[in-house]
Amino acid sequence: MINLSHFAIFDVNGCRSRALLEFCSVAKVGTDTPVSKGVLPHFLDSAGGIHSDLAIVRLAEDGRVMRGGAPRIHRDYVWMKRMVDKMGLTQVEFVDRTEQIATLGLWGPEARATIQKLMDFVAFPMRTSLRDRQRDQRSGHDDLGLPHLLCRRAGLGAVLPVR
């Protein structure tokens, strides 16, 4: 089990959020990425090396959530703010949700069986598709569908609100 709560989480919203994140990450995070799906891009430095490793999930047409490693995220945030100014992107908003969301990861061949002993899969539904996200929204969860479980090949991530 790994505590991933030290990773920073930012909502990046606005009609120009896609342009900003695609420029910064050199990856398609908009039109080719369905709502509720994510990509695992990198921010590159001026020499083309990897500056940061992160995850970007598309939550809506004009909204994404970005998760990055704690040691680098403030630097990334400042850099993105500079890019907003440099590119003249006036319609981009950042919301820091790091203190509101906790994530625990459980990996290994018995991850699902182990977490089933600890959590009710009805109360903490699996999120693997847009249909799942819509179901969660109908039941009163926020845009991230909290709480929920992220299904991965080798394990699960439990995403929970901090209270």
GROMACS .gro file of C-alpha atoms in nm:
model
  163
    1MET     CA    1   0.000   0.000   0.000
    2ILE     CA    2   0.134   0.340  -0.097
    3ASN     CA    3   0.011   0.680   0.024
    4LEU     CA    4  -0.008   0.902  -0.286
    5SER     CA    5  -0.167   1.195  -0.101
    6HIS     CA    6   0.154   1.397  -0.115
    7PHE     CA    7   0.100   1.437  -0.490
    8ALA     CA    8  -0.045   1.778  -0.566
    9ILE     CA    9  -0.380   1.802  -0.745
   10PHE     CA   10  -0.486   2.105  -0.947
   11ASP     CA   11  -0.803   2.165  -1.145
   12VAL     CA   12  -0.715   2.354  -1.463
   13ASN     CA   13  -1.035   2.508  -1.602
   14GLY     CA   14  -1.142   2.743  -1.876
   15CYS     CA   15  -1.184   2.740  -2.251
   16ARG     CA   16  -0.807   2.778  -2.301
   17SER     CA   17  -0.702   2.510  -2.048
   18ARG     CA   18  -0.656   2.254  -2.324
   19ALA     CA   19  -0.428   2.485  -2.521
   20LEU     CA   20  -0.216   2.550  -2.212
   21LEU     CA   21  -0.182   2.186  -2.107
   22GLU     CA   22  -0.116   2.063  -2.460
   23PHE     CA   23   0.158   2.326  -2.500
   24CYS     CA   24   0.314   2.251  -2.161
   25SER     CA   25   0.295   1.872  -2.187
   26VAL     CA   26   0.341   1.831  -2.563
   27ALA     CA   27   0.053   1.581  -2.554
   28LYS     CA   28  -0.309   1.573  -2.666
   29VAL     CA   29  -0.529   1.619  -2.359
   30GLY     CA   30  -0.837   1.754  -2.534
   31THR     CA   31  -1.018   1.646  -2.846
   32ASP     CA   32  -0.858   1.299  -2.865
   33THR     CA   33  -0.903   1.228  -2.494
   34PRO     CA   34  -1.261   1.139  -2.392
   35VAL     CA   35  -1.414   1.297  -2.082
   36SER     CA   36  -1.322   1.093  -1.769
   37LYS     CA   37  -1.010   0.949  -1.933
   38GLY     CA   38  -0.654   1.060  -1.873
   39VAL     CA   39  -0.308   1.073  -2.020
   40LEU     CA   40   0.031   1.037  -1.854
   41PRO     CA   41   0.243   1.305  -2.025
   42HIS     CA   42   0.564   1.481  -1.929
   43PHE     CA   43   0.657   1.845  -1.907
   44LEU     CA   44   0.982   1.889  -2.099
   45ASP     CA   45   1.271   2.123  -2.025
   46SER     CA   46   1.430   2.353  -2.284
   47ALA     CA   47   1.673   2.076  -2.387
   48GLY     CA   48   1.390   1.827  -2.445
   49GLY     CA   49   1.456   1.634  -2.125
   50ILE     CA   50   1.185   1.532  -1.882
   51HIS     CA   51   1.104   1.817  -1.644
   52SER     CA   52   0.806   1.655  -1.469
   53ASP     CA   53   0.600   1.337  -1.480
   54LEU     CA   54   0.227   1.385  -1.424
   55ALA     CA   55  -0.126   1.267  -1.495
   56ILE     CA   56  -0.396   1.479  -1.662
   57VAL     CA   57  -0.760   1.364  -1.657
   58ARG     CA   58  -1.022   1.535  -1.870
   59LEU     CA   59  -1.325   1.610  -1.650
   60ALA     CA   60  -1.529   1.820  -1.895
   61GLU     CA   61  -1.498   1.997  -2.228
   62ASP     CA   62  -1.314   2.285  -2.062
   63GLY     CA   63  -1.188   2.128  -1.741
   64ARG     CA   64  -0.906   1.896  -1.645
   65VAL     CA   65  -0.746   1.776  -1.326
   66MET     CA   66  -0.368   1.754  -1.308
   67ARG     CA   67  -0.178   1.541  -1.056
   68GLY     CA   68   0.195   1.576  -1.015
   69GLY     CA   69   0.472   1.478  -0.778
   70ALA     CA   70   0.495   1.694  -0.466
   71PRO     CA   71   0.858   1.809  -0.497
   72ARG     CA   72   0.802   1.959  -0.843
   73ILE     CA   73   0.441   2.072  -0.852
   74HIS     CA   74   0.495   2.426  -0.721
   75ARG     CA   75   0.764   2.479  -0.984
   76ASP     CA   76   0.526   2.340  -1.248
   77TYR     CA   77   0.244   2.565  -1.126
   78VAL     CA   78   0.465   2.877  -1.145
   79TRP     CA   79   0.586   2.772  -1.490
   80MET     CA   80   0.229   2.720  -1.614
   81LYS     CA   81   0.125   3.060  -1.478
   82ARG     CA   82   0.415   3.213  -1.674
   83MET     CA   83   0.300   3.030  -1.986
   84VAL     CA   84  -0.055   3.164  -1.935
   85ASP     CA   85   0.088   3.517  -1.934
   86LYS     CA   86   0.332   3.454  -2.219
   87MET     CA   87   0.064   3.298  -2.441
   88GLY     CA   88  -0.200   3.558  -2.347
   89LEU     CA   89  -0.442   3.292  -2.219
   90THR     CA   90  -0.680   3.499  -2.009
   91GLN     CA   91  -0.942   3.226  -1.968
   92VAL     CA   92  -0.751   2.969  -1.761
   93GLU     CA   93  -0.816   2.913  -1.391
   94PHE     CA   94  -0.615   2.701  -1.145
   95VAL     CA   95  -0.774   2.553  -0.832
   96ASP     CA   96  -0.544   2.377  -0.583
   97ARG     CA   97  -0.732   2.071  -0.447
   98THR     CA   98  -0.431   1.903  -0.286
   99GLU     CA   99  -0.561   1.946   0.069
  100GLN     CA  100  -0.910   1.821  -0.025
  101ILE     CA  101  -0.823   1.485  -0.182
  102ALA     CA  102  -0.636   1.181  -0.050
  103THR     CA  103  -0.521   0.886  -0.261
  104LEU     CA  104  -0.404   0.545  -0.146
  105GLY     CA  105  -0.261   0.293  -0.392
  106LEU     CA  106  -0.261  -0.082  -0.350
  107TRP     CA  107  -0.068  -0.292  -0.601
  108GLY     CA  108  -0.007  -0.661  -0.652
  109PRO     CA  109  -0.188  -0.974  -0.771
  110GLU     CA  110  -0.424  -0.973  -0.470
  111ALA     CA  111  -0.494  -0.596  -0.470
  112ARG     CA  112  -0.863  -0.625  -0.557
  113ALA     CA  113  -0.931  -0.906  -0.305
  114THR     CA  114  -0.744  -0.718  -0.032
  115ILE     CA  115  -0.923  -0.389  -0.086
  116GLN     CA  116  -1.261  -0.568  -0.099
  117LYS     CA  117  -1.197  -0.671   0.262
  118LEU     CA  118  -1.145  -0.305   0.357
  119MET     CA  119  -1.394  -0.114   0.141
  120ASP     CA  120  -1.749  -0.162   0.019
  121PHE     CA  121  -1.745  -0.159  -0.363
  122VAL     CA  122  -2.102  -0.025  -0.362
  123ALA     CA  123  -2.011   0.273  -0.144
  124PHE     CA  124  -1.683   0.322  -0.334
  125PRO     CA  125  -1.767   0.244  -0.697
  126MET     CA  126  -1.513   0.153  -0.962
  127ARG     CA  127  -1.451   0.435  -1.210
  128THR     CA  128  -1.338   0.314  -1.549
  129SER     CA  129  -1.564   0.497  -1.796
  130LEU     CA  130  -1.771   0.806  -1.867
  131ARG     CA  131  -2.082   0.602  -1.783
  132ASP     CA  132  -1.938   0.541  -1.435
  133ARG     CA  133  -1.871   0.913  -1.390
  134GLN     CA  134  -2.227   1.001  -1.492
  135ARG     CA  135  -2.362   0.742  -1.247
  136ASP     CA  136  -2.152   0.896  -0.970
  137GLN     CA  137  -2.274   1.248  -1.051
  138ARG     CA  138  -2.638   1.132  -1.040
  139SER     CA  139  -2.576   0.990  -0.692
  140GLY     CA  140  -2.453   1.326  -0.565
  141HIS     CA  141  -2.075   1.300  -0.595
  142ASP     CA  142  -1.869   1.598  -0.714
  143ASP     CA  143  -1.684   1.621  -1.048
  144LEU     CA  144  -1.416   1.378  -0.935
  145GLY     CA  145  -1.679   1.126  -0.830
  146LEU     CA  146  -1.535   1.112  -0.478
  147PRO     CA  147  -1.500   0.868  -0.324
  148HIS     CA  148  -1.410   0.617  -0.593
  149LEU     CA  149  -1.162   0.351  -0.690
  150LEU     CA  150  -0.938   0.383  -0.993
  151CYS     CA  151  -0.885   0.048  -1.162
  152ARG     CA  152  -0.532  -0.015  -1.288
  153ARG     CA  153  -0.374  -0.323  -1.442
  154ALA     CA  154  -0.163  -0.410  -1.139
  155GLY     CA  155  -0.370  -0.253  -0.864
  156LEU     CA  156  -0.621   0.001  -0.739
  157GLY     CA  157  -0.614   0.360  -0.625
  158ALA     CA  158  -0.869   0.475  -0.366
  159VAL     CA  159  -0.946   0.846  -0.414
  160LEU     CA  160  -1.120   0.996  -0.111
  161PRO     CA  161  -1.219   1.341   0.014
  162VAL     CA  162  -1.021   1.472   0.312
  163ARG     CA  163  -1.253   1.563   0.599
   0.00000   0.00000   0.00000
